[in-house]
Amino acid sequence: MILPPSYLSLPVKFRREVRPEVYPKPEIAIYNDELAKQLGVDLRDANILSGAVIQPGTTPLALGYAGHQFGNYTVLGDGRAVLLGEIESPDGKRWDIQLKGSGRTPFSRRGDGRATLGPMLREYIMSEALAALGIPTTRSLAVLTTGESVFRFSQEPGAILVRVAASHLRIGTFEYATDDELGTLADFTIQRHYPELLAQDDKYYRFLRQVIARQAKLVAQWMSIGFIHGVMNTDNVALSGETIDFGPCAFMNRYDPSTTYSSIDTQGRYAFGNQPSIMHWNLARFAETLLPLLADATEVAIKRAEEALQTFPLAFNAELERLMSQKLGGDLSSLEELYRWMYETGADYTNTFADLSLAEPSSSDDRFRAWHAKWKESVSQEIKNHHVIPRNRLVEEALVAAAQESNLTPLHELVSVLRRPYERPHIKYRSADDTADYRTFCGT
Ligand code: AMP
Ligand code: MG
């Protein structure tokens, strides 16, 4: 059952009632049975999932928020999404159900409120891959086609993504609040994601620290698997600590910290290696929004915010070291040299680590063999590495087959392999892309 969104208790500025567009012929293209089971819901109904039929008692909402996009503050809001309501999973957790591509809203500005099939399926693939790797992420319950065609680069099938998220509260939601609204918004967010803080002294400072800790951990997880979010604007940073809104995201193949896939990221602001410092910057914007709650005197509040922000690099490094030592089998003293070798030879990031579990060194390169011999001596614990990431060419193939030929077989096959990342699949799913000039698009 879909429950009314708890956002109804927020000031009206943060949520506008909107009816999702009723599309000509909504049809389910893919439905995530596994996720539906985990959530204890059965929503396999195109009329419900497209928002054509609204369950009694629920109130669809477009949420208001702002954000720093590529460094510049802008007022945004859900321009092509509505929150259908919430569900409660068997473990008592609350989840937002949001339709992306559900038509125009009061926040649409000049956009058409539409989404197309390729980008929505990309989000489906990527979120399933992240979830299987144990990385906090919003999930995709389904993708539907709308029966409408939408013009982007060409005419493309219109689509809706049914997204499940711990919430849609973002750094940008706080950037949208006035000082008067801040306490209400902070209490609401704490209640939803950090309820244990409610009864504690100094809950807002602790809240800031917790958000920083979760994001530090999240970015360390991305770095450990070569994930490039692609559009780390502050509106795309969820306060729950989940990966969200990763439109142009892709996984790095050859190891190079400057890797940037997004076609709109011309300066490489969100390049692989910049992600930790960008998240630190984003969290500074978040801390600024909280200043009025941190202390009465502004200088004191600033000092406390700075103190909290200083914990980011420490938490990030600690988590990254923990993850990398799982990949190398304990000791990290050989890691720098491996990074350098990968960088200089263009070796594949995922496969270099995955192949460490083979009996023999995976490369005949002398330098690698010398590194391998030394590294092997240092191994003191079991090595844990995944063998599969969504390779860019396979993602593209699956999206083209789905959008241009209505053939969903490659997509289903890819997702089923991505769901078992620690198994060693057929070489087709493991071999690296040779597309150094690969580009991704936001799909807006
Ligand atoms: P995103 O890149 O998906 O994080 O979106 C950034 C902002 O642009 C959000 O406010 C979106 O709601 C808005 N937006 C993106 N695409 C559209 C569209 N086709 N129509 C209206 N608003 C859009
Ligand atoms: Mg966004």
Coordinates of C-alpha atoms and ligand atoms in Angstrom, one line a residue:
M1 CA 0.0 0.0 0.0
I2 CA 1.2 3.5 -0.8
L3 CA 1.0 5.9 2.2
P4 CA 0.7 9.7 2.1
P5 CA 4.1 11.4 1.8
S6 CA 5.4 12.6 5.2
Y7 CA 6.6 15.8 3.5
L8 CA 3.0 17.0 3.9
S9 CA 4.1 18.2 7.3
L10 CA 6.6 20.6 5.8
P11 CA 5.8 24.2 4.9
V12 CA 4.0 24.4 1.6
K13 CA 7.0 25.9 -0.1
F14 CA 8.8 22.6 0.0
R15 CA 6.0 20.6 -1.7
R16 CA 3.4 21.3 -4.3
E17 CA 0.5 19.1 -5.0
V18 CA 0.7 17.9 -8.6
R19 CA -1.2 15.3 -10.7
P20 CA 1.1 13.2 -12.7
E21 CA 0.5 13.5 -16.4
V22 CA -1.8 10.8 -17.7
Y23 CA 0.1 9.3 -20.7
P24 CA -1.5 7.6 -23.7
K25 CA -0.3 4.1 -23.1
P26 CA 1.7 3.4 -20.0
E27 CA 3.4 0.0 -20.1
I28 CA 5.9 -1.6 -17.8
A29 CA 9.2 -2.1 -19.6
I30 CA 11.0 -3.6 -16.6
Y31 CA 9.9 -4.4 -13.1
N32 CA 12.3 -5.1 -10.3
D33 CA 10.9 -8.2 -8.6
E34 CA 13.8 -8.6 -6.3
L35 CA 13.4 -5.1 -4.9
A36 CA 9.6 -5.4 -4.7
K37 CA 10.1 -8.5 -2.6
Q38 CA 12.5 -6.8 -0.3
L39 CA 10.1 -3.9 0.1
G40 CA 7.1 -6.2 0.6
V41 CA 5.1 -4.5 -2.1
D42 CA 3.3 -5.7 -5.2
L43 CA 2.9 -2.8 -7.5
R44 CA 3.1 -4.4 -10.9
D45 CA 0.4 -2.3 -12.4
A46 CA 1.1 0.2 -15.1
N47 CA -1.7 2.5 -14.1
I48 CA -0.5 2.8 -10.5
L49 CA 3.2 3.0 -11.5
S50 CA 2.6 5.7 -14.1
G51 CA 0.5 7.7 -11.7
A52 CA -2.6 7.5 -13.9
V53 CA -4.5 6.0 -10.9
I54 CA -3.7 7.6 -7.6
Q55 CA -4.4 5.4 -4.6
P56 CA -6.9 6.8 -2.2
G57 CA -5.3 8.8 0.7
T58 CA -2.1 9.6 -1.1
T59 CA -1.2 13.1 -2.3
P60 CA 1.4 13.3 -5.2
L61 CA 3.9 16.1 -4.5
A62 CA 6.6 17.9 -6.4
L63 CA 9.3 18.9 -4.0
G64 CA 11.0 22.3 -3.8
Y65 CA 14.8 22.6 -3.5
A66 CA 17.7 24.6 -4.6
G67 CA 21.3 23.7 -5.3
H68 CA 24.7 24.6 -6.4
Q69 CA 25.0 23.4 -10.0
F70 CA 28.7 23.4 -11.2
G71 CA 29.4 25.8 -8.4
N72 CA 26.5 28.3 -8.9
Y73 CA 23.4 28.6 -6.7
T74 CA 20.1 28.0 -8.5
V75 CA 16.5 27.4 -7.4
L76 CA 15.4 24.1 -8.8
G77 CA 12.7 21.7 -7.5
D78 CA 11.2 18.6 -9.1
G79 CA 10.7 19.7 -12.6
R80 CA 9.9 16.3 -14.0
A81 CA 9.2 14.2 -11.0
V82 CA 6.5 13.6 -8.4
L83 CA 6.6 11.8 -5.2
L84 CA 3.7 9.4 -5.3
G85 CA 3.8 8.6 -1.6
E86 CA 5.7 6.4 0.8
I87 CA 5.8 2.7 1.6
E88 CA 6.9 0.9 4.7
S89 CA 9.1 -2.2 4.3
P90 CA 8.7 -5.2 6.5
D91 CA 11.7 -4.0 8.7
G92 CA 9.7 -0.8 9.5
K93 CA 11.7 1.6 7.3
R94 CA 10.0 4.3 5.2
W95 CA 10.7 4.7 1.5
D96 CA 9.7 7.4 -0.9
I97 CA 8.2 6.3 -4.2
Q98 CA 8.9 8.8 -6.9
L99 CA 8.0 9.0 -10.5
K100 CA 10.6 10.6 -12.7
G101 CA 9.4 11.7 -16.1
S102 CA 5.8 12.2 -14.9
G103 CA 5.1 15.6 -16.5
R104 CA 5.4 19.3 -15.8
T105 CA 5.2 20.7 -12.3
P106 CA 5.4 24.3 -10.9
F107 CA 9.2 23.8 -10.8
S108 CA 9.6 22.8 -14.5
R109 CA 10.8 26.2 -15.7
R110 CA 11.2 25.7 -19.4
G111 CA 11.5 21.9 -19.3
D112 CA 8.9 19.5 -20.7
G113 CA 8.7 17.4 -17.6
R114 CA 9.5 14.3 -19.7
A115 CA 12.1 11.6 -19.5
T116 CA 13.2 9.2 -22.2
L117 CA 13.7 5.4 -22.1
G118 CA 17.5 5.2 -22.5
P119 CA 18.5 7.5 -19.5
M120 CA 15.8 5.9 -17.2
L121 CA 17.1 2.4 -18.0
R122 CA 20.6 3.6 -17.4
E123 CA 19.6 4.7 -13.9
Y124 CA 18.0 1.3 -13.5
I125 CA 21.2 -0.6 -14.5
M126 CA 23.5 1.7 -12.5
S127 CA 21.5 1.6 -9.3
E128 CA 21.2 -2.2 -9.5
A129 CA 25.0 -2.4 -9.9
L130 CA 25.7 -0.2 -7.0
A131 CA 23.2 -2.0 -4.8
A132 CA 24.8 -5.3 -5.6
L133 CA 28.2 -3.9 -4.6
G134 CA 26.7 -3.0 -1.2
I135 CA 26.8 0.8 -1.9
P136 CA 24.0 2.9 -0.6
T137 CA 21.8 4.0 -3.5
T138 CA 18.3 4.9 -4.5
R139 CA 16.8 2.0 -6.4
S140 CA 14.6 1.5 -9.4
L141 CA 11.3 -0.4 -8.9
A142 CA 10.3 -0.1 -12.5
V143 CA 10.7 1.7 -15.8
L144 CA 7.7 2.3 -17.9
T145 CA 7.2 3.5 -21.4
T146 CA 4.5 6.2 -21.7
G147 CA 3.3 5.6 -25.3
E148 CA 4.5 9.1 -26.2
S149 CA 7.6 10.0 -28.1
V150 CA 9.8 12.7 -26.8
F151 CA 12.3 14.8 -28.7
R152 CA 15.8 15.0 -27.4
F153 CA 18.6 14.4 -29.9
S154 CA 16.0 12.6 -32.0
Q155 CA 12.5 11.2 -31.3
E156 CA 12.8 8.8 -28.4
P157 CA 10.4 6.7 -26.4
G158 CA 9.0 8.6 -23.4
A159 CA 9.5 6.9 -20.1
I160 CA 9.0 7.0 -16.4
L161 CA 11.4 5.7 -13.8
V162 CA 9.8 4.5 -10.5
R163 CA 12.5 5.4 -8.0
V164 CA 12.6 4.2 -4.4
A165 CA 14.7 6.3 -2.0
A166 CA 15.2 6.5 1.7
S167 CA 14.1 10.1 1.1
H168 CA 14.5 12.9 -1.4
L169 CA 15.9 15.4 1.1
R170 CA 19.1 16.9 -0.3
I171 CA 21.7 19.4 0.6
G172 CA 19.8 21.6 -1.9
T173 CA 16.6 21.2 0.2
F174 CA 18.5 23.0 3.0
E175 CA 19.8 25.6 0.6
Y176 CA 16.2 26.4 -0.3
A177 CA 15.1 27.0 3.4
T178 CA 15.0 30.4 5.0
D179 CA 16.3 30.8 8.5
D180 CA 12.7 30.6 9.8
E181 CA 12.1 27.3 8.1
L182 CA 15.4 25.7 9.0
G183 CA 14.6 24.2 12.4
T184 CA 11.4 22.5 11.0
L185 CA 13.3 21.1 8.1
A186 CA 16.2 19.9 10.2
D187 CA 13.9 18.3 12.7
F188 CA 12.0 16.6 9.9
T189 CA 15.3 15.3 8.4
I190 CA 16.7 14.1 11.7
Q191 CA 13.4 12.3 12.5
R192 CA 13.6 10.5 9.2
H193 CA 17.3 9.6 9.0
Y194 CA 18.9 10.2 12.4
P195 CA 16.1 9.6 14.9
E196 CA 18.6 8.6 17.6
L197 CA 19.8 12.2 17.7
L198 CA 16.4 13.7 18.6
A199 CA 16.8 13.1 22.3
Q200 CA 20.4 14.2 22.4
D201 CA 22.0 17.5 23.3
D202 CA 23.3 19.6 20.5
K203 CA 21.3 17.5 17.9
Y204 CA 22.0 19.9 15.0
Y205 CA 25.7 19.7 15.4
R206 CA 25.5 16.0 15.7
F207 CA 23.3 15.9 12.6
L208 CA 25.9 17.8 10.6
R209 CA 28.6 15.4 11.8
Q210 CA 26.5 12.4 10.8
V211 CA 25.8 13.7 7.4
I212 CA 29.5 14.4 6.8
A213 CA 30.3 10.9 8.1
R214 CA 27.8 9.2 5.8
Q215 CA 29.0 11.2 2.7
A216 CA 32.7 10.5 3.5
K217 CA 31.9 6.8 3.6
L218 CA 29.8 6.9 0.4
V219 CA 32.5 8.7 -1.6
A220 CA 35.1 6.3 -0.4
Q221 CA 32.9 3.5 -1.6
W222 CA 32.6 5.1 -5.0
M223 CA 36.4 5.6 -5.2
S224 CA 37.0 2.0 -4.3
I225 CA 35.0 0.7 -7.2
G226 CA 35.8 3.4 -9.8
F227 CA 32.3 4.9 -9.9
I228 CA 32.0 8.4 -11.3
H229 CA 28.7 10.1 -10.3
G230 CA 29.1 12.7 -13.0
V231 CA 26.9 15.5 -11.6
M232 CA 27.7 16.1 -8.0
N233 CA 25.7 19.3 -7.7
T234 CA 24.5 19.9 -4.2
D235 CA 20.9 19.1 -5.2
N236 CA 22.2 15.6 -6.1
V237 CA 23.6 14.9 -2.6
A238 CA 21.0 13.0 -0.5
L239 CA 21.0 13.6 3.3
S240 CA 20.3 9.9 3.8
G241 CA 23.7 9.1 2.5
E242 CA 22.4 7.3 -0.6
T243 CA 23.8 7.8 -4.2
I244 CA 21.1 9.8 -6.0
D245 CA 20.5 11.5 -9.4
F246 CA 23.4 9.9 -11.2
G247 CA 22.2 10.7 -14.8
P248 CA 25.6 10.8 -16.6
C249 CA 27.4 8.4 -14.3
A250 CA 29.7 5.7 -15.6
F251 CA 32.4 3.5 -14.3
M252 CA 36.1 4.2 -14.9
N253 CA 37.9 1.6 -17.0
R254 CA 41.6 2.4 -17.3
Y255 CA 42.8 4.0 -14.2
D256 CA 43.1 7.7 -14.6
P257 CA 41.9 10.1 -11.9
S258 CA 41.0 12.8 -14.5
T259 CA 38.4 10.5 -16.1
T260 CA 35.3 12.5 -16.9
Y261 CA 32.5 11.1 -19.0
S262 CA 29.7 13.6 -18.7
S263 CA 29.3 15.7 -21.9
I264 CA 28.4 18.8 -20.0
D265 CA 31.3 18.6 -17.5
T266 CA 33.7 20.3 -19.8
Q267 CA 36.1 21.4 -17.1
G268 CA 36.3 18.0 -15.4
R269 CA 34.9 19.4 -12.2
Y270 CA 33.3 16.0 -11.4
A271 CA 36.2 13.9 -12.6
F272 CA 36.9 10.6 -10.8
G273 CA 39.7 12.0 -8.7
N274 CA 37.9 15.2 -7.8
Q275 CA 35.0 13.5 -6.1
P276 CA 36.3 13.6 -2.5
S277 CA 37.2 17.3 -2.6
I278 CA 33.9 18.2 -4.4
M279 CA 31.9 16.3 -1.7
H280 CA 33.9 18.3 0.9
W281 CA 32.9 21.5 -0.9
N282 CA 29.3 20.4 -1.1
L283 CA 29.3 19.6 2.6
A284 CA 30.7 23.1 3.3
R285 CA 27.6 24.5 1.6
F286 CA 25.4 22.3 3.8
A287 CA 27.2 23.4 6.9
E288 CA 26.6 27.0 5.9
T289 CA 22.9 26.4 5.8
L290 CA 23.0 25.1 9.3
L291 CA 24.9 28.0 10.9
P292 CA 21.8 29.6 12.6
L293 CA 21.2 26.3 14.4
L294 CA 24.8 25.7 15.5
A295 CA 25.2 28.6 17.9
D296 CA 23.7 32.0 18.7
A297 CA 26.8 33.9 17.8
T298 CA 27.8 33.6 14.1
E299 CA 31.5 33.4 14.8
V300 CA 30.9 30.5 17.2
A301 CA 28.7 28.8 14.7
I302 CA 31.3 29.2 11.9
K303 CA 34.0 27.7 14.2
R304 CA 31.8 24.7 14.9
A305 CA 31.0 24.2 11.3
E306 CA 34.7 24.3 10.4
E307 CA 35.4 21.8 13.2
A308 CA 32.8 19.4 11.8
L309 CA 34.1 19.9 8.2
Q310 CA 37.6 19.0 9.2
T311 CA 36.4 15.5 10.1
F312 CA 35.6 14.8 6.4
P313 CA 39.1 14.0 5.1
L314 CA 39.8 11.9 8.1
A315 CA 36.6 9.8 7.8
F316 CA 37.1 9.5 4.0
N317 CA 40.7 8.3 4.3
A318 CA 39.9 5.9 7.0
E319 CA 37.1 4.3 5.0
L320 CA 39.1 4.2 1.8
E321 CA 42.0 2.6 3.6
R322 CA 39.6 0.0 5.0
L323 CA 38.2 -0.8 1.6
M324 CA 41.5 -0.8 -0.3
S325 CA 43.0 -3.1 2.3
Q326 CA 40.2 -5.6 1.6
K327 CA 41.1 -5.4 -2.0
L328 CA 44.8 -5.9 -1.4
G329 CA 44.5 -8.5 1.4
G330 CA 45.6 -6.3 4.3
D331 CA 48.8 -4.3 3.9
L332 CA 48.6 -1.1 1.9
S333 CA 52.3 -0.3 1.5
S334 CA 52.3 -1.5 -2.2
L335 CA 49.1 0.5 -3.2
E336 CA 50.8 3.7 -4.4
E337 CA 53.1 1.7 -6.7
L338 CA 50.1 -0.2 -8.1
Y339 CA 48.2 3.1 -8.8
R340 CA 51.3 4.4 -10.5
W341 CA 51.6 1.3 -12.7
M342 CA 48.0 1.3 -13.6
Y343 CA 48.1 5.0 -14.5
E344 CA 51.2 4.7 -16.6
T345 CA 50.2 1.6 -18.4
G346 CA 46.5 2.4 -18.8
A347 CA 45.5 -0.8 -16.9
D348 CA 41.9 -1.6 -16.1
Y349 CA 41.0 -0.6 -12.6
T350 CA 38.5 -3.3 -11.9
N351 CA 40.3 -6.1 -13.5
T352 CA 43.7 -5.3 -12.0
F353 CA 42.2 -5.9 -8.6
A354 CA 39.9 -8.7 -9.6
D355 CA 42.8 -10.6 -11.1
L356 CA 44.7 -10.5 -7.9
S357 CA 42.8 -13.6 -6.8
L358 CA 44.3 -15.6 -9.8
A359 CA 47.2 -17.9 -9.0
E360 CA 49.5 -16.1 -11.5
P361 CA 50.1 -12.4 -12.2
S362 CA 47.6 -11.3 -14.8
S363 CA 50.2 -9.2 -16.7
S364 CA 53.5 -10.3 -18.2
D365 CA 54.8 -6.8 -17.8
D366 CA 58.1 -7.0 -15.8
R367 CA 57.2 -4.1 -13.5
F368 CA 53.9 -5.6 -12.6
R369 CA 55.4 -9.0 -12.0
A370 CA 57.9 -7.5 -9.6
W371 CA 55.1 -5.6 -7.9
H372 CA 53.1 -8.8 -7.7
A373 CA 55.8 -10.8 -6.1
K374 CA 56.4 -8.2 -3.4
W375 CA 52.7 -7.7 -2.9
K376 CA 52.0 -11.4 -2.5
E377 CA 54.4 -11.6 0.4
S378 CA 52.4 -8.9 2.2
V379 CA 49.0 -10.6 2.0
S380 CA 47.6 -11.4 5.4
Q381 CA 43.9 -11.7 4.9
E382 CA 41.4 -12.9 2.3
I383 CA 41.1 -10.7 -0.7
K384 CA 37.7 -9.4 -1.6
N385 CA 37.2 -8.0 -5.1
H386 CA 34.3 -7.8 -7.5
H387 CA 34.7 -9.0 -11.1
V388 CA 31.9 -7.0 -12.7
I389 CA 31.0 -3.4 -13.3
P390 CA 28.6 -2.1 -15.9
R391 CA 31.0 -1.8 -18.8
N392 CA 30.1 1.3 -20.9
R393 CA 29.7 -0.6 -24.2
L394 CA 27.4 -3.2 -22.6
V395 CA 25.3 -0.4 -21.0
E396 CA 25.0 1.3 -24.4
E397 CA 24.2 -2.0 -26.2
A398 CA 21.5 -2.8 -23.7
L399 CA 20.0 0.7 -24.0
V400 CA 20.1 0.8 -27.8
A401 CA 18.4 -2.6 -28.0
A402 CA 15.7 -1.5 -25.6
A403 CA 15.0 1.9 -27.0
Q404 CA 15.4 1.2 -30.7
E405 CA 14.4 -2.4 -31.1
S406 CA 12.2 -2.9 -28.0
N407 CA 14.5 -5.8 -27.2
L408 CA 15.0 -6.0 -23.4
T409 CA 17.0 -9.3 -23.5
P410 CA 20.5 -7.6 -23.3
L411 CA 19.3 -5.4 -20.4
H412 CA 17.9 -8.4 -18.4
E413 CA 21.1 -10.4 -19.0
L414 CA 23.4 -7.5 -18.0
V415 CA 21.4 -6.8 -14.9
S416 CA 21.5 -10.4 -13.9
V417 CA 25.3 -10.5 -14.2
L418 CA 25.6 -7.2 -12.3
R419 CA 23.6 -8.7 -9.4
R420 CA 26.4 -11.2 -8.8
P421 CA 29.5 -9.1 -8.9
Y422 CA 31.7 -11.4 -6.9
E423 CA 31.3 -14.2 -9.4
R424 CA 33.6 -14.4 -12.4
P425 CA 31.3 -14.2 -15.4
H426 CA 31.9 -14.8 -19.1
I427 CA 34.7 -12.7 -20.5
K428 CA 32.1 -10.7 -22.4
Y429 CA 31.1 -9.1 -19.2
R430 CA 34.7 -8.7 -17.9
S431 CA 36.7 -7.3 -20.7
A432 CA 37.5 -3.6 -20.5
D433 CA 36.1 -0.9 -22.8
D434 CA 38.6 0.7 -25.1
T435 CA 36.5 3.8 -25.4
A436 CA 38.7 6.5 -23.8
D437 CA 36.5 9.1 -25.5
Y438 CA 33.2 7.7 -24.1
R439 CA 30.6 10.4 -23.4
T440 CA 27.5 10.3 -21.3
F441 CA 24.5 12.6 -21.3
C442 CA 22.2 13.7 -18.5
G443 CA 19.2 12.8 -20.5
T444 CA 17.3 15.9 -19.6
Ligands
AMP1 P1 18.9 16.5 -12.7 O1 20.0 16.8 -13.7 O2 18.0 15.3 -13.0 O3 19.4 16.4 -11.3 O4 17.9 17.8 -12.8 C1 18.3 19.1 -12.5 C2 17.1 20.0 -12.4 O5 16.5 20.1 -13.7 C3 15.9 19.5 -11.6 O6 15.3 20.6 -11.0 C4 15.0 18.8 -12.5 O7 13.7 18.6 -12.1 C5 15.1 19.7 -13.7 N1 14.8 19.0 -15.0 C6 15.6 18.1 -15.6 N2 15.0 17.7 -16.8 C7 13.8 18.3 -16.9 C8 12.7 18.3 -17.8 N3 12.8 17.6 -18.9 N4 11.7 19.1 -17.5 C9 11.6 19.8 -16.5 N5 12.6 19.9 -15.5 C10 13.7 19.2 -15.7
MG2 MG 18.9 16.4 -9.5

